[in-house]
Amino acid sequence: MRTDAMLTAYKTIVTREIRRFTRIWPQTLLPPAVTMTLYFIIFGNLIGSRIGVMDGFDYMSFIVPGLIMMAVITSSYSNVVSSFFSMKFQRSIEELLVSPVPNWIILAGYVTGGMSRGLGIGLIVTLLSLGFTDLSIHHLPMVILTVFLTSALFSLGGFINAMLATKFDDISIVPTFILTPLTYLGGVFYSIDMLPGFWQGVSMINPILYMVNAFRYGILGVSDVNPYIALAMIVVFITILSAVSLRMLARGKGIRH
Amino acid sequence: MTNALEIEGLVKTYGDGFEALKGIDLHVAEGDFFALLGPNGAGKSTTLGIVCSLVNKSAGKVRVFGSDIDTHLSDAKLNLGVVPQEFNFNQFEKVFDIVTTQAGYYGIPLKKASESAEKYLRQLGLWDKRNTPAMMLSGGMKRRLMIARALVHEPKLLILDEPTAGVDIELRRSMWTFLEEMNRRGTTIILTTHYLEEAEALCRNIAIIDHGRILRNTSKRELLQQLSSETFVLDTAEPLDKAPVLDGFFSHLDDEGAMVVDVQKGQSLNGMFIQLEKLGIRVVSMRTKANRLEELFIRMVEDNNTSAASRGDAA
Ligand SMILES: Nc1ncnc2c1ncn2[C@@H]1O[C@H](COP(=O)(O)OP(=O)(O)OP(=O)(O)O)[C@@H](O)[C@H]1O
Ligand SMILES: [Mg+2]
């Protein structure tokens, strides 16, 4: 395929993905907005006012970066996993398989679709948070880089999940049993300084902790970990998951008999 | 002349160990209108699926207009349009979006894609439905949607897997006309069908496949010449209560009480009419019994089953 043709194919996939999640916005855009507003009200305002200061910031300001990341992670992941799995399920994936689009364009298109929703949600949640707290940004490039790369990483995760899934149950297992616990334990609501030494150590093997902290560093300037190590780690994960995704596409397991 | 499709030694063993294709050879010339016929489970969709990259082959070669799908897959795909047996579009998407999106996958920019989509949706009578979600189309409309989608990038080879399944007679005729016109303008067409009169009406060359093997691959003319007799249905002015006894012809009554006569090749029909005249039977209309191909087909597949059973590999 020629380069301009590949670009057209890429744009086509991305457009289709964006059209999908905006068409079903009550399922895709509304729920995180509602949930996050509830978090802001309950944890930030009601409970937060009693918690007092964390890492030198009032509790509301402390949890906002983590909650934004949480929304970005879940939305990116679930966009790709549901979209690609339903393509598999309805067999409309065959429209792509018969066409000359190279696999890496297919992957890039879906990841961009997941990022569009993830970052869109991130923006919505950020705007909502402004109703509760003032956000000043400590280090803008760090904010942007972290949120983009994290969104890309979880879009890839959603893609692999969709490739492996054989039934609808399979697409909710990872978000429910892995993603949510890791996010809750990933320092969204607390600084790991508060934990006893052993649990601090355990927390350090949770990758989401690094992303949340790097993002919080970008906004507040405080972090439990070195944000540059966190960025490097995300890049390594992205490389690995991309390679795995491309290999799965090439073998065609679950999409080609 | 290049071949639109060349298949050599194609073998397919599915994941469960089932050998659906046992070494298939098939050549379809450019410009041909070709039918791949065979009973359920013969391997038609498997064969076409491999050509279209929907099924991985286990062994063998496939070339589309000279491009080997192992080495020049992208070129092969650009020349191919596919109408699969099962509906495989996103049910929630709108008709127009489905067709233009497919064009986009072939690298056609939106403006050109929209023009091409309009052209084929109009030709296939779906333009009024362009903003309807696919799930709200009737079965026949869904089939036509898949044809429009397959043509949007103007492929040189169009593959249709049972395009007229579940389509009413009138619509089927109009699809035939549409396909004949496409073929006349140069598109090579390969189709599978269980309506043998469809193959008889449309196709020039025919392959018959059963249990993953090609039984015959020849021209329709040659195939039909194999029939040693022809069957005519005669409607009479007065209903008959039993078939007349005719010298040299075998006749019987069908379910509707019409007279059915077998005529051997080379035998003159005049003799039959002279006898009928003498018996005072007035024939008001006469037609050849359609589905001549059907008889041949059934005979061939039955023979194959018998010999497969004796080889011990019947499925
Ligand atoms: N995914 C699969 N896994 C295992 N076996 C399969 C699979 N797909 C098809 N088969 C088997 O391969 C054989 C050929 O199937 P195929 O779909 O090619 O038949 P067909 O000629 O298209 O039949 P039909 O006229 O019913 O569409 C059948 O016995 C079928 O059960
Ligand atoms: Mg079939």
Coordinates of C-alpha atoms and ligand atoms in Angstrom, one line a residue:
Chain A
M1 CA 0.0 0.0 0.0
R2 CA 1.2 3.5 -0.8
T3 CA 1.9 5.9 2.1
D4 CA -1.0 8.3 1.3
A5 CA -3.3 5.3 1.0
M6 CA -2.1 4.0 4.4
L7 CA -2.8 7.4 5.9
T8 CA -6.3 7.4 4.5
A9 CA -6.9 3.9 5.9
Y10 CA -5.6 5.1 9.3
K11 CA -7.9 8.1 9.3
T12 CA -10.8 5.9 8.3
I13 CA -10.2 3.6 11.3
V14 CA -9.8 6.5 13.7
T15 CA -12.9 8.3 12.4
R16 CA -14.9 5.1 12.7
E17 CA -13.8 4.7 16.3
I18 CA -14.6 8.2 17.3
R19 CA -18.0 8.0 15.6
R20 CA -18.7 4.8 17.6
F21 CA -18.0 6.2 21.0
T22 CA -19.7 9.5 20.4
R23 CA -22.8 7.7 19.0
I24 CA -23.1 5.8 22.2
W25 CA -22.1 8.7 24.5
P26 CA -24.5 7.8 27.3
Q27 CA -22.5 4.6 27.7
T28 CA -19.1 6.0 27.0
L29 CA -18.8 9.6 28.0
L30 CA -21.5 10.2 30.6
P31 CA -20.7 7.5 33.2
P32 CA -17.1 8.6 34.0
A33 CA -18.3 12.2 34.2
V34 CA -20.9 11.1 36.8
T35 CA -18.6 8.8 38.7
M36 CA -15.8 11.3 39.0
T37 CA -18.1 14.1 40.1
L38 CA -19.3 11.8 42.9
Y39 CA -15.7 11.1 43.8
F40 CA -15.0 14.8 43.9
I41 CA -18.0 15.5 46.1
I42 CA -17.7 12.6 48.5
F43 CA -13.9 12.1 48.9
G44 CA -12.8 15.6 48.0
N45 CA -15.4 17.8 49.7
L46 CA -17.1 15.7 52.4
I47 CA -14.5 13.3 53.6
G48 CA -11.5 15.3 52.3
S49 CA -12.2 18.3 54.5
R50 CA -11.7 16.0 57.6
I51 CA -8.6 14.4 56.3
G52 CA -6.6 17.6 56.0
V53 CA -3.3 17.9 54.2
M54 CA -1.6 15.2 52.2
D55 CA 2.0 15.7 50.9
G56 CA 1.5 19.4 51.5
F57 CA -1.8 19.7 49.6
D58 CA -5.4 19.7 50.6
Y59 CA -6.9 16.3 50.0
M60 CA -9.1 17.4 47.1
S61 CA -6.1 18.7 45.2
F62 CA -4.1 15.6 46.0
I63 CA -6.7 13.2 44.6
V64 CA -7.6 15.1 41.4
P65 CA -4.6 14.0 39.4
G66 CA -5.1 10.4 40.4
L67 CA -8.8 10.5 39.5
I68 CA -8.1 12.0 36.1
M69 CA -5.6 9.2 35.4
M70 CA -8.1 6.6 36.6
A71 CA -10.7 7.9 34.2
V72 CA -8.1 8.0 31.3
I73 CA -6.9 4.4 32.0
T74 CA -10.4 2.8 32.2
S75 CA -11.7 4.7 29.2
S76 CA -8.8 4.0 27.0
Y77 CA -8.8 0.3 27.9
S78 CA -12.5 -0.2 27.6
N79 CA -12.9 1.7 24.3
V80 CA -10.5 -0.6 22.5
V81 CA -11.5 -3.8 24.2
S82 CA -15.2 -3.3 23.5
S83 CA -14.9 -1.9 20.0
F84 CA -12.4 -4.5 18.8
F85 CA -14.2 -7.4 20.5
S86 CA -17.5 -6.4 19.0
M87 CA -15.9 -6.2 15.6
K88 CA -14.7 -9.7 16.1
F89 CA -18.1 -10.8 17.4
Q90 CA -20.1 -9.2 14.5
R91 CA -17.3 -10.3 12.1
S92 CA -17.0 -6.9 10.7
I93 CA -13.3 -7.3 11.4
E94 CA -13.4 -9.2 8.1
E95 CA -13.8 -5.8 6.4
L96 CA -10.3 -5.0 7.6
L97 CA -8.9 -8.5 6.9
V98 CA -9.9 -8.5 3.2
S99 CA -8.5 -5.0 2.7
P100 CA -4.8 -4.3 2.2
V101 CA -4.4 -2.3 5.4
P102 CA -1.1 -3.4 7.1
N103 CA -1.5 -4.7 10.6
W104 CA 0.5 -1.9 12.2
I105 CA -2.0 0.6 10.8
I106 CA -4.9 -1.4 12.2
L107 CA -3.2 -1.3 15.6
A108 CA -2.3 2.3 15.4
G109 CA -5.9 3.2 14.4
Y110 CA -7.4 1.3 17.3
V111 CA -4.9 2.7 19.8
T112 CA -5.6 6.2 18.5
G113 CA -9.3 5.6 18.9
G114 CA -8.8 4.4 22.5
M115 CA -6.7 7.5 23.1
S116 CA -9.3 9.8 21.7
R117 CA -11.8 8.6 24.1
G118 CA -9.3 8.3 27.0
L119 CA -8.0 11.8 26.6
G120 CA -11.4 13.2 25.8
I121 CA -12.6 11.8 29.2
G122 CA -9.5 13.1 30.8
L123 CA -10.3 16.5 29.6
I124 CA -14.0 16.3 30.7
V125 CA -12.9 15.1 34.2
T126 CA -10.3 17.9 34.4
L127 CA -12.9 20.5 33.5
L128 CA -15.3 19.1 36.1
S129 CA -12.5 19.1 38.8
L130 CA -12.2 22.9 38.2
G131 CA -15.5 23.2 39.9
F132 CA -14.0 21.8 43.1
T133 CA -10.4 23.0 43.2
D134 CA -8.0 25.2 41.5
L135 CA -5.5 23.3 39.3
S136 CA -2.2 24.9 38.7
I137 CA 0.2 23.0 36.6
H138 CA 3.7 22.4 37.8
H139 CA 5.3 20.8 34.7
L140 CA 3.2 20.8 31.6
P141 CA 5.3 18.6 29.3
M142 CA 5.3 16.0 32.0
V143 CA 1.5 16.2 32.3
I144 CA 1.0 15.8 28.6
L145 CA 3.6 13.1 28.1
T146 CA 2.3 11.0 31.0
V147 CA -1.3 11.2 30.0
F148 CA -0.7 10.4 26.3
L149 CA 1.6 7.5 27.0
T150 CA -0.6 6.0 29.7
S151 CA -3.6 6.3 27.4
A152 CA -1.7 4.6 24.6
L153 CA -0.5 1.9 26.9
F154 CA -3.9 1.0 28.2
S155 CA -5.4 1.1 24.7
L156 CA -2.8 -1.5 23.7
G157 CA -3.8 -3.5 26.8
G158 CA -7.4 -3.3 25.7
F159 CA -6.5 -4.5 22.2
I160 CA -4.7 -7.6 23.5
N161 CA -7.6 -8.4 25.8
A162 CA -10.0 -8.2 22.8
M163 CA -7.7 -10.4 20.7
L164 CA -7.7 -13.0 23.4
A165 CA -11.4 -12.7 24.4
T166 CA -13.8 -15.4 23.1
K167 CA -17.0 -14.2 24.9
F168 CA -18.4 -11.0 26.3
D169 CA -17.4 -12.0 29.9
D170 CA -13.8 -12.0 28.9
I171 CA -13.8 -8.3 28.2
S172 CA -14.8 -7.3 31.7
I173 CA -12.5 -9.7 33.7
V174 CA -9.3 -7.6 33.3
P175 CA -11.0 -4.2 34.1
T176 CA -12.8 -5.5 37.1
F177 CA -10.2 -7.8 38.7
I178 CA -6.9 -6.2 37.6
L179 CA -7.3 -2.6 36.5
T180 CA -9.6 -1.3 39.2
P181 CA -7.7 -2.9 42.2
L182 CA -4.4 -1.7 40.8
T183 CA -5.7 1.8 40.3
Y184 CA -7.2 2.0 43.8
L185 CA -3.9 0.6 45.2
G186 CA -1.9 2.8 42.9
G187 CA -1.8 5.8 45.1
V188 CA -4.9 7.6 43.7
F189 CA -6.3 8.2 47.2
Y190 CA -3.2 8.2 49.4
S191 CA 0.5 8.8 49.4
I192 CA 2.4 5.5 49.8
D193 CA 4.5 7.2 52.5
M194 CA 1.5 6.5 54.7
L195 CA 1.9 2.7 54.3
P196 CA 4.1 0.5 56.5
G197 CA 7.5 -0.4 54.9
F198 CA 6.5 -3.8 53.6
W199 CA 3.4 -2.5 51.8
Q200 CA 5.3 0.4 50.4
G201 CA 7.6 -2.2 48.8
V202 CA 4.6 -4.2 47.5
S203 CA 3.1 -1.0 46.0
M204 CA 6.3 -0.3 44.1
I205 CA 5.6 -3.3 41.8
N206 CA 2.3 -1.8 40.7
P207 CA 2.9 -0.1 37.4
I208 CA -0.1 2.2 37.8
L209 CA 1.4 3.7 40.8
Y210 CA 4.2 5.1 38.7
M211 CA 1.8 6.6 36.1
V212 CA -0.4 8.2 38.7
N213 CA 2.6 9.7 40.5
A214 CA 4.3 11.0 37.3
F215 CA 1.1 12.7 36.4
R216 CA 0.7 14.1 40.0
Y217 CA 4.2 15.3 39.7
G218 CA 3.3 17.2 36.5
I219 CA 0.4 18.9 38.2
L220 CA 1.4 19.3 41.8
G221 CA 5.1 18.8 41.8
V222 CA 5.1 16.0 44.3
S223 CA 5.6 12.3 43.7
D224 CA 6.4 9.1 45.6
V225 CA 8.6 8.0 42.7
N226 CA 11.0 9.5 40.2
P227 CA 8.7 10.6 37.4
Y228 CA 11.4 10.1 34.7
I229 CA 11.8 6.5 35.7
A230 CA 8.0 6.2 35.5
L231 CA 8.0 7.6 31.9
A232 CA 10.8 5.3 30.9
M233 CA 8.8 2.4 32.3
I234 CA 5.7 3.3 30.4
V235 CA 7.7 3.5 27.1
V236 CA 9.1 0.0 27.8
F237 CA 5.7 -1.4 28.4
I238 CA 4.3 0.2 25.3
T239 CA 7.1 -1.3 23.2
I240 CA 6.4 -4.8 24.6
L241 CA 2.6 -4.6 24.3
S242 CA 2.9 -3.3 20.7
A243 CA 5.1 -6.2 19.7
V244 CA 2.7 -8.7 21.3
S245 CA -0.3 -7.1 19.6
L246 CA 1.4 -7.1 16.2
R247 CA 2.4 -10.7 16.6
M248 CA -1.1 -11.7 17.5
L249 CA -2.5 -9.8 14.5
A250 CA 0.0 -11.6 12.2
R251 CA -0.9 -15.0 13.5
G252 CA -4.6 -14.0 13.3
K253 CA -5.6 -16.3 16.2
G254 CA -9.3 -15.7 17.0
I255 CA -9.9 -13.6 13.9
R256 CA -8.8 -15.9 11.0
H257 CA -9.5 -19.6 11.0
Chain B
M1 CA -4.0 -14.1 -21.1
T2 CA -3.5 -13.8 -17.4
N3 CA -5.7 -15.7 -15.1
A4 CA -7.8 -13.8 -12.6
L5 CA -7.4 -16.6 -10.1
E6 CA -5.0 -19.6 -9.9
I7 CA -5.2 -22.1 -7.1
E8 CA -2.8 -25.0 -6.9
G9 CA -2.7 -27.8 -4.4
L10 CA -4.8 -26.0 -1.9
V11 CA -5.1 -27.8 1.4
K12 CA -7.0 -26.7 4.5
T13 CA -7.0 -28.4 7.8
Y14 CA -9.0 -26.6 10.5
G15 CA -7.8 -26.2 14.1
D16 CA -9.9 -29.2 15.1
G17 CA -8.0 -31.4 12.7
F18 CA -10.8 -31.5 10.0
E19 CA -9.4 -31.5 6.5
A20 CA -11.9 -29.3 4.6
L21 CA -9.8 -29.1 1.4
K22 CA -7.7 -32.0 0.2
G23 CA -5.7 -30.4 -2.6
I24 CA -7.6 -28.2 -4.9
D25 CA -6.6 -26.9 -8.3
L26 CA -8.6 -24.2 -10.0
H27 CA -8.0 -21.7 -12.7
V28 CA -10.4 -18.8 -13.5
A29 CA -9.6 -16.8 -16.6
E30 CA -9.8 -13.1 -16.7
G31 CA -13.3 -12.0 -17.7
D32 CA -14.9 -15.3 -16.8
F33 CA -18.1 -15.8 -15.0
F34 CA -17.4 -18.8 -12.9
A35 CA -19.5 -20.9 -10.6
L36 CA -18.2 -23.0 -7.8
L37 CA -20.9 -25.5 -7.0
G38 CA -21.1 -28.2 -4.3
P39 CA -23.3 -29.4 -1.5
N40 CA -23.3 -28.0 2.0
G41 CA -19.9 -28.4 3.7
A42 CA -18.1 -29.2 0.4
G43 CA -15.5 -26.6 1.0
K44 CA -16.7 -23.7 -1.2
S45 CA -16.6 -21.0 1.5
T46 CA -13.3 -22.4 2.8
T47 CA -11.7 -22.0 -0.7
L48 CA -13.0 -18.5 -1.2
G49 CA -12.1 -17.6 2.4
I50 CA -8.5 -18.5 1.7
V51 CA -8.5 -16.4 -1.4
C52 CA -9.8 -13.4 0.5
S53 CA -7.4 -13.8 3.6
L54 CA -10.3 -14.7 5.9
V55 CA -9.0 -18.3 6.3
N56 CA -5.3 -19.3 6.7
K57 CA -4.4 -22.0 4.2
S58 CA -2.5 -25.1 5.3
A59 CA -0.7 -25.7 2.0
G60 CA -0.8 -24.7 -1.6
K61 CA -0.6 -21.6 -3.8
V62 CA -3.1 -18.9 -4.6
R63 CA -2.5 -16.1 -7.1
V64 CA -4.9 -13.3 -7.9
F65 CA -4.1 -11.7 -11.2
G66 CA -0.6 -13.1 -10.9
S67 CA 0.0 -11.8 -7.4
D68 CA 0.9 -14.6 -5.0
I69 CA -0.9 -14.1 -1.7
D70 CA 2.2 -15.3 0.2
T71 CA 4.5 -12.7 -1.3
H72 CA 2.3 -9.9 -2.8
L73 CA -0.8 -10.0 -0.6
S74 CA -1.5 -6.3 -0.8
D75 CA -1.6 -6.3 -4.6
A76 CA -3.8 -9.4 -4.6
K77 CA -6.2 -7.7 -2.1
L78 CA -6.5 -4.5 -4.2
N79 CA -7.8 -6.6 -7.1
L80 CA -10.4 -8.5 -5.0
G81 CA -13.9 -7.7 -3.9
V82 CA -15.7 -10.0 -1.5
V83 CA -19.3 -10.7 -0.7
P84 CA -19.2 -13.3 2.1
Q85 CA -21.9 -15.9 2.8
E86 CA -22.8 -14.4 6.2
F87 CA -23.6 -10.8 7.0
N88 CA -20.4 -9.3 8.4
F89 CA -21.0 -5.6 8.8
N90 CA -21.5 -3.7 11.9
Q91 CA -25.3 -3.8 12.5
F92 CA -25.3 -0.4 14.1
E93 CA -23.6 1.5 11.4
K94 CA -25.4 3.4 8.6
V95 CA -25.4 2.0 5.1
F96 CA -23.4 4.8 3.6
D97 CA -20.8 4.8 6.4
I98 CA -20.3 1.0 5.9
V99 CA -19.5 1.4 2.2
T100 CA -17.3 4.5 2.5
T101 CA -15.4 3.0 5.5
Q102 CA -14.6 0.0 3.4
A103 CA -13.3 2.3 0.7
G104 CA -11.2 4.0 3.2
Y105 CA -9.6 0.7 4.2
Y106 CA -8.5 0.4 0.5
G107 CA -6.9 3.9 0.8
I108 CA -9.6 5.7 -1.2
P109 CA -10.0 9.3 0.1
L110 CA -13.4 10.2 1.5
K111 CA -14.5 12.4 -1.4
K112 CA -13.8 9.7 -4.0
A113 CA -15.2 7.0 -1.7
S114 CA -18.4 8.9 -1.3
E115 CA -18.9 9.2 -5.1
S116 CA -18.2 5.5 -5.6
A117 CA -20.5 4.6 -2.7
E118 CA -23.3 6.7 -4.2
K119 CA -22.8 5.1 -7.6
Y120 CA -23.1 1.6 -6.3
L121 CA -25.8 2.2 -3.7
R122 CA -27.9 3.8 -6.5
Q123 CA -27.3 0.9 -8.9
L124 CA -28.3 -1.5 -6.2
G125 CA -31.4 0.4 -5.2
L126 CA -30.1 1.3 -1.7
W127 CA -29.6 5.0 -2.1
D128 CA -32.9 5.8 -0.2
K129 CA -31.6 3.7 2.7
R130 CA -28.2 5.3 2.9
N131 CA -28.8 6.8 6.4
T132 CA -30.5 3.7 7.8
P133 CA -28.5 1.5 10.3
A134 CA -27.7 -1.8 8.7
M135 CA -29.8 -3.8 11.2
M136 CA -32.9 -2.1 9.9
L137 CA -32.5 -3.5 6.4
S138 CA -34.3 -6.5 5.0
G139 CA -32.3 -9.6 4.2
G140 CA -32.2 -8.9 0.5
M141 CA -31.1 -5.3 1.2
K142 CA -28.3 -6.6 3.4
R143 CA -27.1 -8.8 0.6
R144 CA -27.1 -5.8 -1.8
L145 CA -25.3 -3.7 0.8
M146 CA -22.5 -6.3 0.9
I147 CA -22.3 -6.2 -2.9
A148 CA -22.0 -2.4 -2.9
R149 CA -19.3 -2.6 -0.2
A150 CA -17.4 -5.2 -2.3
L151 CA -17.4 -3.0 -5.4
V152 CA -16.6 0.3 -3.9
H153 CA -12.9 0.0 -4.8
E154 CA -13.7 -1.2 -8.3
P155 CA -12.0 -4.7 -8.0
K156 CA -11.1 -6.7 -11.1
L157 CA -12.2 -9.9 -9.5
L158 CA -15.5 -10.1 -7.6
I159 CA -16.1 -13.1 -5.4
L160 CA -19.7 -13.8 -4.2
D161 CA -20.4 -16.6 -1.7
E162 CA -24.1 -17.3 -2.1
P163 CA -25.1 -13.8 -3.0
T164 CA -28.8 -14.6 -3.7
A165 CA -29.5 -16.8 -0.7
G166 CA -32.8 -15.7 0.7
V167 CA -33.5 -13.2 -2.0
D168 CA -36.9 -13.1 -3.7
I169 CA -37.2 -14.1 -7.4
E170 CA -37.7 -10.6 -8.7
L171 CA -34.7 -9.2 -6.8
R172 CA -32.7 -12.2 -7.8
R173 CA -33.4 -11.5 -11.5
S174 CA -32.3 -7.9 -11.1
M175 CA -29.1 -9.0 -9.3
W176 CA -28.4 -11.4 -12.2
T177 CA -28.8 -8.5 -14.6
F178 CA -26.5 -6.4 -12.5
L179 CA -23.9 -9.1 -12.3
E180 CA -24.1 -9.8 -16.0
E181 CA -23.6 -6.1 -16.7
M182 CA -20.6 -6.0 -14.4
N183 CA -19.1 -9.0 -16.1
R184 CA -19.8 -7.6 -19.5
R185 CA -17.9 -4.5 -18.5
G186 CA -14.9 -6.6 -17.7
T187 CA -15.2 -7.7 -14.0
T188 CA -14.3 -11.4 -13.5
I189 CA -16.9 -13.0 -11.3
I190 CA -16.8 -16.1 -9.2
L191 CA -19.9 -17.2 -7.4
T192 CA -21.2 -20.0 -5.3
T193 CA -24.8 -20.8 -5.3
H194 CA -27.2 -23.6 -4.4
Y195 CA -29.7 -22.4 -7.1
L196 CA -28.4 -24.3 -10.0
E197 CA -30.6 -22.4 -12.5
E198 CA -28.6 -19.4 -11.4
A199 CA -25.3 -21.0 -12.4
E200 CA -27.0 -22.2 -15.6
A201 CA -28.3 -18.7 -16.4
L202 CA -25.1 -16.8 -15.6
C203 CA -21.9 -18.7 -15.7
R204 CA -19.7 -19.8 -18.5
N205 CA -17.5 -22.2 -16.5
I206 CA -18.3 -24.4 -13.6
A207 CA -16.4 -26.4 -11.1
I208 CA -18.1 -28.9 -8.9
I209 CA -16.5 -29.5 -5.5
D210 CA -17.4 -32.1 -2.9
H211 CA -15.7 -33.3 0.3
G212 CA -12.8 -30.9 -0.3
R213 CA -12.1 -32.2 -3.8
I214 CA -12.8 -30.8 -7.3
L215 CA -15.0 -33.3 -9.1
R216 CA -15.3 -31.5 -12.4
N217 CA -14.0 -28.2 -13.8
T218 CA -15.3 -27.5 -17.2
S219 CA -17.5 -25.2 -19.3
K220 CA -21.2 -25.1 -18.8
R221 CA -21.8 -26.1 -22.4
E222 CA -19.7 -29.2 -22.1
L223 CA -21.3 -30.1 -18.8
L224 CA -24.8 -29.8 -20.3
Q225 CA -23.9 -31.8 -23.4
Q226 CA -23.3 -34.7 -21.1
L227 CA -26.9 -35.0 -20.5
S228 CA -28.0 -37.8 -22.7
S229 CA -31.7 -36.9 -22.5
E230 CA -33.7 -33.8 -22.1
T231 CA -37.0 -33.5 -20.2
F232 CA -40.0 -31.6 -21.4
V233 CA -43.1 -30.6 -19.5
L234 CA -46.2 -30.4 -21.6
D235 CA -49.4 -28.7 -20.4
T236 CA -52.5 -30.1 -22.1
A237 CA -55.8 -28.5 -22.8
E238 CA -57.7 -31.3 -21.0
P239 CA -56.3 -32.7 -17.7
L240 CA -55.0 -36.2 -18.1
D241 CA -55.8 -38.9 -15.6
K242 CA -52.9 -41.0 -16.6
A243 CA -49.8 -40.6 -18.8
P244 CA -50.3 -41.6 -22.4
V245 CA -48.3 -44.6 -23.6
L246 CA -46.0 -43.2 -26.4
D247 CA -43.9 -45.3 -28.7
G248 CA -40.2 -44.5 -28.2
F249 CA -40.8 -41.9 -25.4
F250 CA -41.1 -42.4 -21.7
S251 CA -43.8 -40.2 -20.1
H252 CA -45.3 -39.7 -16.7
L253 CA -47.5 -37.2 -14.9
D254 CA -45.9 -34.8 -12.4
D255 CA -47.5 -33.7 -9.1
E256 CA -49.5 -31.0 -10.8
G257 CA -50.9 -33.4 -13.4
A258 CA -48.7 -32.0 -16.3
M259 CA -47.2 -34.5 -18.7
V260 CA -43.5 -35.0 -18.4
V261 CA -41.6 -36.6 -21.3
D262 CA -38.0 -37.7 -21.6
V263 CA -36.5 -37.2 -25.0
Q264 CA -33.3 -38.8 -26.0
K265 CA -30.6 -36.7 -27.6
G266 CA -31.0 -36.7 -31.4
Q267 CA -34.6 -38.0 -31.2
S268 CA -37.1 -36.0 -33.2
L269 CA -40.0 -34.4 -31.3
N270 CA -42.3 -34.7 -34.3
G271 CA -42.8 -38.4 -33.6
M272 CA -44.1 -37.5 -30.2
F273 CA -46.5 -34.9 -31.5
I274 CA -47.9 -37.2 -34.2
Q275 CA -48.7 -39.8 -31.5
L276 CA -50.3 -37.2 -29.2
E277 CA -52.4 -35.9 -32.1
K278 CA -53.7 -39.4 -32.8
L279 CA -54.6 -39.8 -29.1
G280 CA -56.5 -36.6 -29.3
I281 CA -54.3 -34.9 -26.7
R282 CA -54.0 -31.2 -27.3
V283 CA -50.8 -29.6 -26.1
V284 CA -51.2 -25.9 -25.2
S285 CA -47.7 -25.2 -24.0
M286 CA -44.4 -26.9 -23.6
R287 CA -41.2 -26.1 -21.7
T288 CA -37.9 -27.8 -20.9
K289 CA -37.7 -28.8 -17.3
A290 CA -35.4 -26.3 -15.7
N291 CA -32.5 -27.4 -13.6
R292 CA -30.9 -29.7 -16.1
L293 CA -27.8 -28.9 -14.2
E294 CA -29.4 -30.0 -11.0
E295 CA -29.8 -33.5 -12.3
L296 CA -26.2 -33.7 -13.4
F297 CA -25.1 -32.3 -10.2
I298 CA -27.0 -34.6 -8.0
R299 CA -25.8 -37.6 -10.1
M300 CA -22.2 -36.5 -9.8
V301 CA -22.3 -35.9 -6.1
E302 CA -24.0 -39.2 -5.5
D303 CA -21.4 -41.0 -7.5
N304 CA -18.7 -39.3 -5.5
N305 CA -20.3 -40.3 -2.2
T306 CA -20.5 -43.9 -3.4
S307 CA -16.9 -43.9 -4.4
A308 CA -15.8 -42.0 -1.3
A309 CA -17.6 -44.5 0.8
S310 CA -15.8 -47.3 -1.0
R311 CA -12.5 -45.5 -0.4
G312 CA -13.5 -45.2 3.2
D313 CA -13.2 -41.4 3.5
A314 CA -16.8 -40.2 3.3
A315 CA -17.4 -37.4 5.7
Ligands
LIG1 N1 -13.9 -22.8 11.5 C1 -14.0 -24.1 11.2 N2 -13.6 -25.0 12.0 C2 -13.7 -26.3 11.7 N3 -14.3 -26.8 10.6 C3 -14.8 -25.9 9.8 C4 -14.7 -24.5 10.0 N4 -15.3 -23.8 9.0 C5 -15.8 -24.8 8.2 N5 -15.5 -26.0 8.6 C6 -15.8 -27.3 8.0 O1 -15.2 -27.4 6.7 C7 -16.1 -28.0 5.8 C8 -16.3 -27.0 4.6 O2 -17.0 -25.9 5.1 P1 -17.4 -24.7 4.1 O3 -18.0 -23.6 4.9 O4 -16.2 -24.4 3.2 O5 -18.5 -25.4 3.2 P2 -19.4 -24.8 2.0 O6 -19.1 -25.6 0.8 O7 -19.2 -23.3 1.9 O8 -20.8 -25.2 2.5 P3 -22.2 -24.3 2.5 O9 -22.8 -24.6 1.1 O10 -23.0 -25.0 3.5 O11 -21.9 -22.9 2.7 C9 -17.4 -28.3 6.6 O12 -17.3 -29.7 6.9 C10 -17.3 -27.4 7.8 O13 -17.9 -28.1 8.9
MG2 MG -20.4 -21.8 2.3

